[in-house]
Each structure stands twice: as C-alpha cells, then as structure tokens.
Short mmCIF file of C-alpha atoms and ligand atoms in Angstrom, two decimals:
data_model
loop_
_atom_site.label_atom_id
_atom_site.label_comp_id
_atom_site.label_asym_id
_atom_site.label_seq_id
_atom_site.Cartn_x
_atom_site.Cartn_y
_atom_site.Cartn_z
CA GLU H 1 85.98 82.13 89.44
CA LEU H 2 88.56 84.84 90.07
CA ASP H 3 92.14 83.66 90.32
CA GLU H 4 93.88 86.93 90.63
CA VAL H 5 92.41 90.38 91.06
CA LYS H 6 94.24 93.49 89.98
CA GLY H 7 91.72 95.68 91.72
CA ASP H 8 90.26 97.76 88.90
CA ILE H 9 86.75 98.83 89.91
CA GLU H 10 84.24 100.55 87.69
CA PHE H 11 80.66 101.72 88.28
CA ARG H 12 78.67 102.45 85.12
CA ASP H 13 75.43 104.35 85.63
CA VAL H 14 74.45 102.35 88.72
CA TRP H 15 70.93 102.79 90.11
CA PHE H 16 69.90 101.21 93.37
CA SER H 17 66.96 101.26 95.80
CA TYR H 18 66.37 99.36 99.04
CA ILE H 19 62.65 100.08 98.76
CA PRO H 20 61.02 100.00 95.28
CA GLY H 21 60.76 103.50 93.83
CA GLU H 22 63.03 105.16 96.41
CA TRP H 23 66.31 105.56 94.58
CA VAL H 24 69.29 105.70 96.90
CA LEU H 25 71.87 105.71 94.08
CA GLN H 26 70.92 107.53 90.90
CA GLY H 27 73.26 106.93 87.99
CA VAL H 28 76.58 106.59 89.83
CA SER H 29 79.65 106.21 87.56
CA PHE H 30 83.31 106.18 88.56
CA HIS H 31 86.51 104.29 87.87
CA VAL H 32 89.25 103.27 90.31
CA GLU H 33 92.51 101.91 88.99
CA PRO H 34 94.47 99.14 90.73
CA ARG H 35 96.14 100.31 93.95
CA GLN H 36 94.49 103.68 93.87
CA THR H 37 92.74 105.03 96.94
CA VAL H 38 89.36 106.64 96.48
CA ALA H 39 87.58 108.55 99.25
CA PHE H 40 83.79 108.92 99.28
CA VAL H 41 82.47 111.97 101.08
CA GLY H 42 79.03 113.53 101.47
CA SER H 43 76.35 114.16 104.04
CA THR H 44 74.65 111.44 106.03
CA GLY H 45 72.31 109.35 103.89
CA SER H 46 73.96 110.39 100.62
CA GLY H 47 74.70 106.76 99.71
CA LYS H 48 78.36 106.30 100.64
CA SER H 49 77.99 103.04 102.59
CA THR H 50 75.53 101.75 100.01
CA ILE H 51 78.18 102.03 97.28
CA LEU H 52 80.55 99.89 99.37
CA SER H 53 77.80 97.31 100.04
CA LEU H 54 77.10 96.95 96.33
CA ILE H 55 80.75 96.26 95.53
CA CYS H 56 80.66 93.42 98.07
CA ARG H 57 77.38 92.19 96.57
CA ASN H 58 75.56 92.56 99.85
CA TYR H 59 72.62 93.80 97.75
CA GLU H 60 71.66 93.46 94.10
CA PHE H 61 71.43 96.73 92.18
CA GLN H 62 68.63 97.38 89.71
CA LYS H 63 70.33 99.18 86.80
CA GLY H 64 73.79 99.73 85.39
CA GLU H 65 76.98 97.74 85.74
CA ILE H 66 79.69 97.18 88.31
CA LEU H 67 82.92 95.76 86.90
CA ILE H 68 85.92 94.27 88.68
CA ASP H 69 88.93 94.04 86.35
CA GLY H 70 86.42 94.49 83.55
CA ILE H 71 84.22 91.56 84.65
CA ASP H 72 80.56 92.12 85.56
CA ILE H 73 80.35 91.36 89.30
CA ARG H 74 77.06 89.53 88.80
CA LYS H 75 79.03 86.89 86.88
CA ILE H 76 81.45 86.32 89.74
CA ARG H 77 80.65 83.91 92.56
CA ILE H 78 80.17 85.82 95.82
CA SER H 79 82.57 83.55 97.69
CA SER H 80 85.18 84.09 95.00
CA LEU H 81 84.67 87.85 95.10
CA ARG H 82 84.92 88.08 98.87
CA ARG H 83 88.12 86.06 98.96
CA HIS H 84 89.85 88.97 97.24
CA PHE H 85 88.11 91.68 99.23
CA GLY H 86 88.80 92.98 102.69
CA GLN H 87 85.60 94.45 104.10
CA MET H 88 85.79 96.90 106.96
CA LEU H 89 82.20 98.06 107.08
CA GLN H 90 80.49 100.39 109.53
CA ASP H 91 78.92 98.24 112.24
CA VAL H 92 79.57 94.68 111.30
CA PHE H 93 82.71 92.95 112.22
CA LEU H 94 83.63 92.01 115.75
CA PHE H 95 81.97 88.96 117.27
CA SER H 96 82.28 87.35 120.67
CA GLY H 97 85.46 85.31 120.87
CA THR H 98 89.05 86.35 121.34
CA ILE H 99 91.23 88.97 119.70
CA ARG H 100 92.90 86.09 117.85
CA SER H 101 89.67 84.54 116.54
CA ASN H 102 88.47 87.94 115.42
CA ILE H 103 91.62 88.46 113.39
CA VAL H 104 92.12 85.01 111.85
CA LEU H 105 88.42 84.24 111.27
CA ARG H 106 88.00 80.65 110.04
CA GLU H 107 91.65 80.12 109.31
CA GLU H 108 93.30 78.19 112.07
CA ASN H 109 96.95 77.23 112.41
CA ILE H 110 98.25 80.72 111.84
CA PRO H 111 101.19 81.11 114.21
CA ASP H 112 100.94 83.91 116.79
CA GLU H 113 104.16 85.29 115.41
CA GLU H 114 102.52 85.91 112.05
CA ILE H 115 99.41 87.40 113.65
CA MET H 116 101.52 89.77 115.74
CA LYS H 117 103.57 90.75 112.68
CA VAL H 118 100.36 91.89 111.02
CA CYS H 119 99.27 93.63 114.23
CA ARG H 120 102.54 95.55 114.29
CA TYR H 121 102.09 96.49 110.64
CA VAL H 122 98.70 98.07 111.34
CA ASN H 123 99.73 99.51 114.72
CA ALA H 124 97.30 97.29 116.65
CA ASP H 125 100.16 95.81 118.69
CA HIS H 126 100.30 98.81 121.04
CA PHE H 127 96.99 98.09 122.72
CA ILE H 128 97.09 94.29 122.31
CA ASN H 129 100.41 94.16 124.19
CA LYS H 130 98.81 96.02 127.08
CA LEU H 131 95.98 93.48 127.44
CA GLU H 132 96.30 90.98 130.27
CA HIS H 133 95.76 88.01 127.93
CA GLY H 134 97.09 89.51 124.69
CA LEU H 135 95.68 87.69 121.66
CA ASP H 136 93.62 85.50 124.01
CA GLU H 137 91.78 88.49 125.48
CA GLU H 138 88.02 88.09 125.33
CA VAL H 139 86.09 90.14 122.79
CA ARG H 140 82.49 90.64 123.86
CA GLU H 141 79.62 90.89 121.44
CA ARG H 142 80.24 93.58 118.80
CA GLY H 143 83.53 94.27 120.52
CA ASN H 144 81.93 96.68 122.95
CA ASN H 145 84.73 96.18 125.48
CA PHE H 146 87.08 97.93 123.03
CA SER H 147 87.11 101.51 121.84
CA ALA H 148 86.02 102.50 118.34
CA GLY H 149 89.65 103.19 117.43
CA GLN H 150 90.82 99.82 118.72
CA ARG H 151 88.03 98.08 116.82
CA GLN H 152 89.11 99.89 113.68
CA LEU H 153 92.72 98.75 114.14
CA LEU H 154 91.53 95.17 114.72
CA SER H 155 89.59 95.25 111.48
CA PHE H 156 92.74 96.45 109.72
CA ALA H 157 94.69 93.51 111.17
CA ARG H 158 92.08 91.01 110.00
CA THR H 159 92.03 92.55 106.56
CA ILE H 160 95.79 92.66 106.07
CA LEU H 161 96.22 89.09 107.32
CA HIS H 162 94.04 87.92 104.44
CA LYS H 163 96.01 89.90 101.83
CA PRO H 164 93.13 91.33 99.81
CA SER H 165 93.47 93.02 96.41
CA VAL H 166 90.63 95.39 97.23
CA MET H 167 90.03 96.96 100.63
CA ILE H 168 86.70 98.47 101.50
CA LEU H 169 86.59 100.69 104.55
CA ASP H 170 83.83 102.66 106.22
CA GLU H 171 85.80 104.87 108.61
CA ALA H 172 84.63 105.02 112.19
CA THR H 173 82.76 108.23 112.95
CA ALA H 174 82.97 107.92 116.70
CA ASN H 175 85.33 110.11 118.68
CA ILE H 176 88.78 108.60 118.60
CA ASP H 177 91.58 109.88 120.83
CA THR H 178 94.43 111.73 119.14
CA GLU H 179 96.98 109.01 119.79
CA THR H 180 94.85 106.25 118.23
CA GLU H 181 93.91 108.63 115.43
CA LEU H 182 97.58 108.97 114.48
CA LEU H 183 98.06 105.20 114.63
CA ILE H 184 95.10 104.72 112.30
CA GLN H 185 96.37 107.38 109.91
CA ASP H 186 99.83 105.80 109.74
CA SER H 187 98.30 102.35 109.29
CA LEU H 188 96.09 103.50 106.42
CA GLU H 189 99.09 104.98 104.66
CA LYS H 190 100.87 101.62 104.79
CA MET H 191 97.80 99.67 103.72
CA ARG H 192 97.59 101.70 100.52
CA SER H 193 100.54 99.80 99.10
CA VAL H 194 98.69 96.48 99.56
CA GLY H 195 95.88 97.09 97.07
CA THR H 196 93.00 99.23 95.87
CA MET H 197 91.23 101.10 98.66
CA LEU H 198 87.68 102.39 98.64
CA ILE H 199 87.08 104.43 101.77
CA VAL H 200 84.07 106.24 103.13
CA ALA H 201 86.21 108.96 104.63
CA HIS H 202 85.51 111.15 107.62
CA ARG H 203 89.06 112.17 108.45
CA LEU H 204 90.64 115.08 106.65
CA SER H 205 93.97 113.22 106.50
CA THR H 206 92.34 110.30 104.65
CA ILE H 207 90.71 112.68 102.20
CA GLN H 208 93.93 114.61 101.61
CA HIS H 209 95.88 111.45 100.81
CA ALA H 210 93.32 109.94 98.42
CA ASP H 211 94.07 109.70 94.69
CA ASN H 212 90.46 110.60 93.95
CA ILE H 213 87.70 112.10 96.08
CA ILE H 214 84.09 111.45 95.11
CA VAL H 215 81.55 113.88 96.55
CA LEU H 216 78.04 112.45 96.86
CA SER H 217 74.73 114.17 97.45
CA HIS H 218 71.37 112.40 97.49
CA GLY H 219 72.74 109.38 95.64
CA ARG H 220 74.43 111.33 92.87
CA ILE H 221 78.05 112.31 92.30
CA LEU H 222 78.36 116.08 92.63
CA GLU H 223 82.03 116.26 91.71
CA GLN H 224 85.24 114.27 91.82
CA GLY H 225 88.96 114.98 91.77
CA THR H 226 91.97 115.28 94.04
CA HIS H 227 92.01 117.39 97.19
CA GLN H 228 93.85 120.11 95.28
CA GLN H 229 91.42 120.05 92.39
CA LEU H 230 88.30 120.31 94.57
P1 LIG F 1 76.20 107.97 106.77
O1 LIG F 1 77.19 109.07 106.55
O2 LIG F 1 75.16 108.35 107.76
O3 LIG F 1 76.81 106.65 107.05
P2 LIG F 1 75.70 107.12 104.01
O4 LIG F 1 76.12 108.15 103.02
O5 LIG F 1 76.60 105.99 104.26
O6 LIG F 1 75.35 107.87 105.38
P3 LIG F 1 73.77 105.12 103.29
O7 LIG F 1 73.88 104.30 104.51
O8 LIG F 1 74.37 104.60 102.04
O9 LIG F 1 74.28 106.61 103.53
O10 LIG F 1 72.23 105.37 103.08
C1 LIG F 1 71.69 105.99 101.91
C2 LIG F 1 70.18 105.99 102.03
O11 LIG F 1 69.69 104.66 102.04
C3 LIG F 1 69.65 106.65 103.29
O12 LIG F 1 68.48 107.36 102.96
C4 LIG F 1 69.31 105.48 104.18
O13 LIG F 1 68.26 105.80 105.04
C5 LIG F 1 68.91 104.40 103.20
N1 LIG F 1 69.24 103.06 103.68
C6 LIG F 1 70.45 102.63 104.07
N2 LIG F 1 70.43 101.33 104.41
C7 LIG F 1 69.15 100.92 104.24
C8 LIG F 1 68.47 99.68 104.41
N3 LIG F 1 69.12 98.58 104.82
N4 LIG F 1 67.15 99.65 104.13
C9 LIG F 1 66.50 100.74 103.70
N5 LIG F 1 67.07 101.94 103.50
C10 LIG F 1 68.38 102.04 103.77
MG1 LIG F 2 77.46 105.19 105.99
#
C-alpha cells in the first residue's frame, strides 16, 4: 500500500513484448526525479505509449525493473498505484455521460464550485462556459462531440481534480486550433508544479519546457538530455 508518493520513477533495463519474441522495449533505463517533467519523443511505433502503459501496470513487462519511490511496482497494488497517478492516455478516457461525470469519475458530492475552480486552473472553463448546459452538457461515446483539444483539456481537469503525484500524458496528435493550443500549453505549465510529469510529447513547446527529453527508436533510448543539450 502506498500512502504518499513523491513521484520518483526509475526504469532499469526494461524489456517488454506484446507478442512473444517481438520486443517492443529493449533495455530501457531512465530516472525521473519528483516533480520533474520528462518528454518522450520518437517516431511512430518506437514504444513511447508502451512506456506509459507499463508505469500504470496496464501490461506486465518481462525483464528488468520499474521502481516508484524505490519500490518495485510489481509489489504495489494496482488500485493503490492508480490512486496516485493521473492517466491521460491516447484514446481512452471520455465515456458517455456529462462533462461533470467525466471529470469527477466515481466521486460524487464534489461541489460545482470546486469542479469549476479546477476547470479554470486548466483553462477548460472557456469552452465549458459556452456550452448550453455547462457541466451538465452531454458527452457522447468517446467524447466525439468535442474537439481533440477540448477532450485534452477535460482530461487535464479530471486529473488535477484527483491531485495525483504522477501525471502521465500522451499528447493529442490531432490538429488543434491555435487558440486551444495556447490554452493547453499554459495549462501544462501550471500542472508541472503539481507533480512528476511523464509526457509523450508532440508539441515543440512541451519538449522545450521538459527537464529531460528521452529520444526513442525501435524500443531503445537513442539519447537523452535537455532541449539545449540535444
Ligand atoms: P505513436 O507515436 O504512433 O503513438 P508509440 O511510440 O506510442 O507510437 P507504441 O504504441 O508504444 O508506439 O507501440 C510500439 C510498438 O508496439 C509498435 O510496433 C506497435 O505496433 C506495437 N503495439 C502497440 N500496442 C500493441 C498491442 N496492444 N498489441 C500488440 N502490439 C502493440
Ligand atoms: Mg503512442
């Protein structure tokens, strides 16, 4: 059981395959200190999203170690782990319901005032305030009645509401209008102060602001360092 998580994440020579014999991660090692932001970059299929999935224990890896605050993640209950993690993964997240239910998840009795405070923090209030029903607006399956940028901002709101120590974000690749893009950028900057961030980054601004950039190719780390170093 994890009481408190500082957000120190370490991969030690991690090997992983979805299909036996086809290695998707081949000896990945890196270390992220609490409250640092790390950006993963690399071509499609290089293993970026897979790294994020393994941290959340969505899959079991075959070799190596993944440590959270020095503890082997296989020794931590999944429910306990996820309580401290905010997952903003590529496709999964919005379900049919309302804006409110998509933000609060299973937690009821959170006053609208508090929800809107979080929405303002992540810049999601701009579009929510324009909706006819506000927080009660219907979200259709997978949130397809909202734009990719709006969905991203909603996932930020959900994450921040649950105050995670570690935030895991797969940035949207879809075209996002310039205005929303700026809102997302500003929001990400603020979220950095909340906890450790591991981001599969597509935006140059995200990459530039990261404390460490990890470049992947075919499941291996090619190089890592800051934007200036690389
Ligand atoms: P992208 O930039 O396109 O999102 P990525 O770097 O996130 O790519 P991953 O999704 O981690 O790449 O995929 C790494 C490799 O694993 C790819 O070859 C992909 O086809 C394969 N892969 C991903 N998910 C699965 C899965 N559920 N089952 C089998 N193979 C998978
Ligand atoms: Mg991916």
